Amino acid sequence: MIASVSGTVTALGPLSAVVEVGGVGLLVQCTPATLASLRVGEPASLATTLVVRETELTLYGFAMPDERDVFEVLQSAAGVGPKLAQAVLGVHDPDTVRRAVAEEDLNALTRVPGIGRKGAQRIVLDLRDRLGPPRGPAAVPGPRAGAQARAGSPGEHGPGGTVAASVREALGGLGYSAREAEDAVARALAALADPPLADPPLADPAGDTPTGDAVSETAIPVSEPDAATLLRGSLAVLRR
């Protein structure tokens, strides 16, 4: 088993990263939260697990060893393979998964695309004694943020349409339907494009006319969202 990789990030995609280790580029499948913490050209260290199938070897990477451990335990539940386990960690952090299983919170588990109520019940039954209790305080509900980082600048994915397409592809990889992904991205873009208003200009001490060129409140232009920001916004839409 490959327990970890450390090297330079040479490429980022909607669902994976390429990490160069000793001159060899390793393709690592990652959750959106993990990808959001990576930068092309910068060093990275990922906890990993190698999934072996008859026709392929797939390396999964995580920002923290705890995520990898939960990923491996999830696969011990009936009907849960690596892709579904990755989808669970794409929606919930490890402690949220532990809490959902311990408290039999089926609603939390069924928020993951690909898990219905019966599947959630099976996960609770199979993993109740394997995941253990949560290790930290209760998390604030919301989409996974993956640190306060971005997966790349807008230019890394080309123009805005390509950024949106990459995010739709990532949501599809997590199990959401094309229609759900399209709607979530559109709504997230609309929310991110609604600019905050600047404070009203101050009045001129010599009169009532506001100082500066502006006379009324002005909108602060918002730059095009990067892939990680748009992905977080889309996940927030899907979790409502």
Short mmCIF file of C-alpha atoms in Angstrom, two decimals:
data_model
loop_
_atom_site.label_atom_id
_atom_site.label_comp_id
_atom_site.label_asym_id
_atom_site.label_seq_id
_atom_site.Cartn_x
_atom_site.Cartn_y
_atom_site.Cartn_z
CA MET A 1 0.00 0.00 0.00
CA ILE A 2 1.19 3.52 -0.81
CA ALA A 3 0.48 5.34 2.46
CA SER A 4 1.52 8.83 1.37
CA VAL A 5 3.05 10.85 -1.46
CA SER A 6 5.06 14.06 -1.27
CA GLY A 7 6.12 16.06 -4.27
CA THR A 8 5.27 18.95 -6.57
CA VAL A 9 1.77 19.41 -7.94
CA THR A 10 2.07 19.57 -11.73
CA ALA A 11 -1.61 19.52 -12.73
CA LEU A 12 -5.07 19.87 -11.22
CA GLY A 13 -8.35 18.55 -12.61
CA PRO A 14 -11.94 18.51 -11.38
CA LEU A 15 -11.44 15.17 -9.61
CA SER A 16 -7.70 14.54 -9.51
CA ALA A 17 -4.22 15.96 -9.18
CA VAL A 18 -0.87 14.94 -10.62
CA VAL A 19 1.94 14.92 -8.05
CA GLU A 20 5.47 14.48 -9.34
CA VAL A 21 7.54 12.25 -7.06
CA GLY A 22 11.11 11.48 -8.05
CA GLY A 23 10.46 12.39 -11.66
CA VAL A 24 7.30 10.27 -11.88
CA GLY A 25 3.91 11.92 -12.13
CA LEU A 26 1.32 10.13 -9.97
CA LEU A 27 -2.36 10.63 -10.77
CA VAL A 28 -4.20 10.93 -7.46
CA GLN A 29 -7.98 10.94 -7.16
CA CYS A 30 -9.03 13.57 -4.61
CA THR A 31 -12.12 15.08 -3.04
CA PRO A 32 -12.95 18.73 -3.85
CA ALA A 33 -11.84 19.73 -0.36
CA THR A 34 -8.40 18.19 -0.89
CA LEU A 35 -8.04 19.69 -4.36
CA ALA A 36 -8.89 23.11 -2.94
CA SER A 37 -5.77 22.96 -0.77
CA LEU A 38 -3.40 22.29 -3.68
CA ARG A 39 -1.59 24.67 -6.03
CA VAL A 40 0.11 23.88 -9.32
CA GLY A 41 3.88 24.27 -8.97
CA GLU A 42 3.84 24.06 -5.18
CA PRO A 43 4.83 21.11 -2.94
CA ALA A 44 2.14 18.89 -1.47
CA SER A 45 1.93 15.95 0.89
CA LEU A 46 -1.08 13.66 0.72
CA ALA A 47 -2.16 10.67 2.76
CA THR A 48 -3.02 8.01 0.19
CA THR A 49 -4.45 4.56 -0.28
CA LEU A 50 -4.07 2.34 -3.33
CA VAL A 51 -7.19 0.55 -4.55
CA VAL A 52 -6.38 -2.54 -6.60
CA ARG A 53 -8.78 -3.90 -9.18
CA GLU A 54 -8.30 -6.54 -11.87
CA THR A 55 -7.83 -3.99 -14.62
CA GLU A 56 -6.56 -0.91 -12.81
CA LEU A 57 -4.66 0.55 -9.89
CA THR A 58 -6.18 3.75 -8.52
CA LEU A 59 -4.48 6.02 -6.01
CA TYR A 60 -6.74 8.09 -3.75
CA GLY A 61 -5.30 11.05 -1.88
CA PHE A 62 -6.44 13.08 1.13
CA ALA A 63 -5.24 16.20 2.89
CA MET A 64 -5.34 14.43 6.27
CA PRO A 65 -4.70 10.81 7.33
CA ASP A 66 -8.03 10.81 9.19
CA GLU A 67 -9.87 11.24 5.87
CA ARG A 68 -7.97 8.31 4.40
CA ASP A 69 -8.80 6.15 7.41
CA VAL A 70 -12.52 6.91 7.18
CA PHE A 71 -12.37 6.32 3.41
CA GLU A 72 -10.99 2.82 4.02
CA VAL A 73 -13.51 1.98 6.75
CA LEU A 74 -16.43 3.17 4.62
CA GLN A 75 -15.56 0.55 2.01
CA SER A 76 -16.10 -2.21 4.55
CA ALA A 77 -19.84 -1.45 4.44
CA ALA A 78 -21.87 -3.58 2.04
CA GLY A 79 -22.36 -1.87 -1.31
CA VAL A 80 -19.81 0.89 -0.70
CA GLY A 81 -16.92 1.03 -3.14
CA PRO A 82 -14.11 3.58 -3.43
CA LYS A 83 -16.08 6.02 -5.60
CA LEU A 84 -19.03 6.12 -3.22
CA ALA A 85 -16.69 6.39 -0.22
CA GLN A 86 -15.00 9.33 -1.93
CA ALA A 87 -18.41 10.90 -2.60
CA VAL A 88 -19.23 10.64 1.12
CA LEU A 89 -16.05 12.53 1.99
CA GLY A 90 -16.77 15.01 -0.78
CA VAL A 91 -19.93 16.01 1.09
CA HIS A 92 -19.02 15.41 4.76
CA ASP A 93 -15.85 15.69 6.81
CA PRO A 94 -14.74 12.60 8.80
CA ASP A 95 -16.31 13.64 12.10
CA THR A 96 -19.63 14.41 10.44
CA VAL A 97 -19.59 10.87 9.00
CA ARG A 98 -18.82 9.42 12.43
CA ARG A 99 -21.57 11.49 14.03
CA ALA A 100 -24.12 10.52 11.39
CA VAL A 101 -23.37 6.82 11.90
CA ALA A 102 -23.28 7.03 15.71
CA GLU A 103 -26.55 8.99 15.87
CA GLU A 104 -28.18 7.03 13.02
CA ASP A 105 -28.69 10.29 11.13
CA LEU A 106 -29.98 8.86 7.87
CA ASN A 107 -30.83 12.29 6.50
CA ALA A 108 -27.16 13.32 6.63
CA LEU A 109 -26.06 10.16 4.85
CA THR A 110 -28.70 10.41 2.13
CA ARG A 111 -27.40 13.87 1.21
CA VAL A 112 -24.59 12.00 -0.51
CA PRO A 113 -25.54 11.25 -4.14
CA GLY A 114 -25.84 7.52 -4.64
CA ILE A 115 -26.96 6.74 -1.08
CA GLY A 116 -30.65 6.09 -0.53
CA ARG A 117 -32.39 5.42 2.75
CA LYS A 118 -31.79 1.68 2.64
CA GLY A 119 -28.13 2.25 1.79
CA ALA A 120 -27.81 4.67 4.70
CA GLN A 121 -29.36 2.14 7.06
CA ARG A 122 -26.91 -0.49 5.85
CA ILE A 123 -23.96 1.85 6.42
CA VAL A 124 -25.13 2.59 9.96
CA LEU A 125 -25.58 -1.11 10.69
CA ASP A 126 -22.20 -2.15 9.23
CA LEU A 127 -20.08 0.71 10.56
CA ARG A 128 -21.59 1.49 13.94
CA ASP A 129 -18.74 -0.23 15.79
CA ARG A 130 -15.96 0.50 13.29
CA LEU A 131 -15.79 4.27 12.85
CA GLY A 132 -15.71 5.20 16.52
CA PRO A 133 -17.00 8.43 18.08
CA PRO A 134 -16.36 11.92 16.64
CA ARG A 135 -12.94 13.28 17.54
CA GLY A 136 -13.77 16.98 17.64
CA PRO A 137 -16.62 19.42 18.37
CA ALA A 138 -19.73 19.40 16.24
CA ALA A 139 -19.11 21.00 12.88
CA VAL A 140 -21.16 23.95 11.66
CA PRO A 141 -23.51 22.68 8.92
CA GLY A 142 -22.44 23.62 5.43
CA PRO A 143 -20.43 22.44 2.46
CA ARG A 144 -16.92 21.20 2.85
CA ALA A 145 -14.50 24.06 2.40
CA GLY A 146 -11.11 22.38 2.18
CA ALA A 147 -9.21 25.15 3.97
CA GLN A 148 -9.44 28.75 2.80
CA ALA A 149 -7.75 27.89 -0.44
CA ARG A 150 -8.61 27.69 -4.09
CA ALA A 151 -7.91 24.89 -6.52
CA GLY A 152 -6.46 27.30 -9.04
CA SER A 153 -6.88 30.68 -10.63
CA PRO A 154 -9.59 31.22 -13.24
CA GLY A 155 -6.95 31.10 -15.92
CA GLU A 156 -5.96 27.55 -15.06
CA HIS A 157 -9.26 26.28 -16.37
CA GLY A 158 -9.64 28.75 -19.21
CA PRO A 159 -12.61 31.11 -19.57
CA GLY A 160 -15.60 31.11 -17.27
CA GLY A 161 -17.51 28.56 -19.33
CA THR A 162 -14.68 26.08 -18.90
CA VAL A 163 -14.57 26.70 -15.14
CA ALA A 164 -18.30 25.97 -14.95
CA ALA A 165 -17.86 22.87 -17.10
CA SER A 166 -15.09 21.61 -14.83
CA VAL A 167 -17.28 22.10 -11.77
CA ARG A 168 -20.19 20.30 -13.44
CA GLU A 169 -17.83 17.43 -14.24
CA ALA A 170 -16.66 17.31 -10.62
CA LEU A 171 -20.25 17.20 -9.37
CA GLY A 172 -20.96 14.41 -11.83
CA GLY A 173 -17.98 12.51 -10.45
CA LEU A 174 -19.52 12.84 -6.98
CA GLY A 175 -22.68 11.19 -8.26
CA TYR A 176 -24.99 14.12 -9.00
CA SER A 177 -27.03 13.99 -12.20
CA ALA A 178 -26.23 16.29 -15.12
CA ARG A 179 -29.41 18.25 -14.47
CA GLU A 180 -28.63 18.67 -10.76
CA ALA A 181 -25.09 19.80 -11.57
CA GLU A 182 -26.25 22.25 -14.23
CA ASP A 183 -28.86 23.80 -11.95
CA ALA A 184 -26.51 24.02 -8.94
CA VAL A 185 -23.73 25.68 -10.96
CA ALA A 186 -26.15 28.18 -12.49
CA ARG A 187 -27.59 29.11 -9.10
CA ALA A 188 -24.13 29.34 -7.52
CA LEU A 189 -22.90 31.60 -10.32
CA ALA A 190 -25.93 33.83 -9.87
CA ALA A 191 -25.32 34.08 -6.13
CA LEU A 192 -21.62 34.81 -6.57
CA ALA A 193 -22.34 37.42 -9.23
CA ASP A 194 -24.60 39.43 -6.92
CA PRO A 195 -22.08 42.10 -5.81
CA PRO A 196 -22.07 43.67 -2.35
CA LEU A 197 -22.66 47.39 -2.16
CA ALA A 198 -19.96 49.75 -1.03
CA ASP A 199 -20.57 52.11 1.87
CA PRO A 200 -22.33 55.32 0.77
CA PRO A 201 -19.90 58.19 0.04
CA LEU A 202 -19.34 60.64 2.84
CA ALA A 203 -20.90 64.08 2.65
CA ASP A 204 -18.65 67.05 1.95
CA PRO A 205 -18.19 69.06 5.16
CA ALA A 206 -18.78 72.27 3.14
CA GLY A 207 -22.13 71.17 1.79
CA ASP A 208 -24.59 68.40 1.23
CA THR A 209 -23.04 66.97 -1.93
CA PRO A 210 -21.18 63.65 -1.39
CA THR A 211 -17.44 63.74 -1.95
CA GLY A 212 -15.87 61.97 -4.89
CA ASP A 213 -17.35 61.18 -8.26
CA ALA A 214 -20.05 58.85 -6.97
CA VAL A 215 -23.32 60.26 -5.76
CA SER A 216 -25.07 57.01 -4.86
CA GLU A 217 -24.07 53.61 -3.54
CA THR A 218 -21.78 51.80 -5.94
CA ALA A 219 -21.38 48.10 -6.44
CA ILE A 220 -18.01 46.52 -5.85
CA PRO A 221 -17.21 44.42 -8.91
CA VAL A 222 -16.70 40.77 -8.15
CA SER A 223 -14.08 38.91 -10.15
CA GLU A 224 -14.88 35.65 -11.87
CA PRO A 225 -14.98 32.80 -9.29
CA ASP A 226 -12.30 30.16 -9.43
CA ALA A 227 -13.17 26.49 -9.63
CA ALA A 228 -12.95 25.78 -5.89
CA THR A 229 -15.16 28.75 -4.96
CA LEU A 230 -17.75 27.80 -7.56
CA LEU A 231 -17.65 24.17 -6.44
CA ARG A 232 -18.22 25.10 -2.80
CA GLY A 233 -21.12 27.33 -3.80
CA SER A 234 -22.64 24.58 -5.93
CA LEU A 235 -22.36 22.03 -3.10
CA ALA A 236 -24.05 24.51 -0.77
CA VAL A 237 -26.95 24.76 -3.24
CA LEU A 238 -27.24 20.98 -3.51
CA ARG A 239 -27.27 20.53 0.28
CA ARG A 240 -30.19 22.87 0.88
#
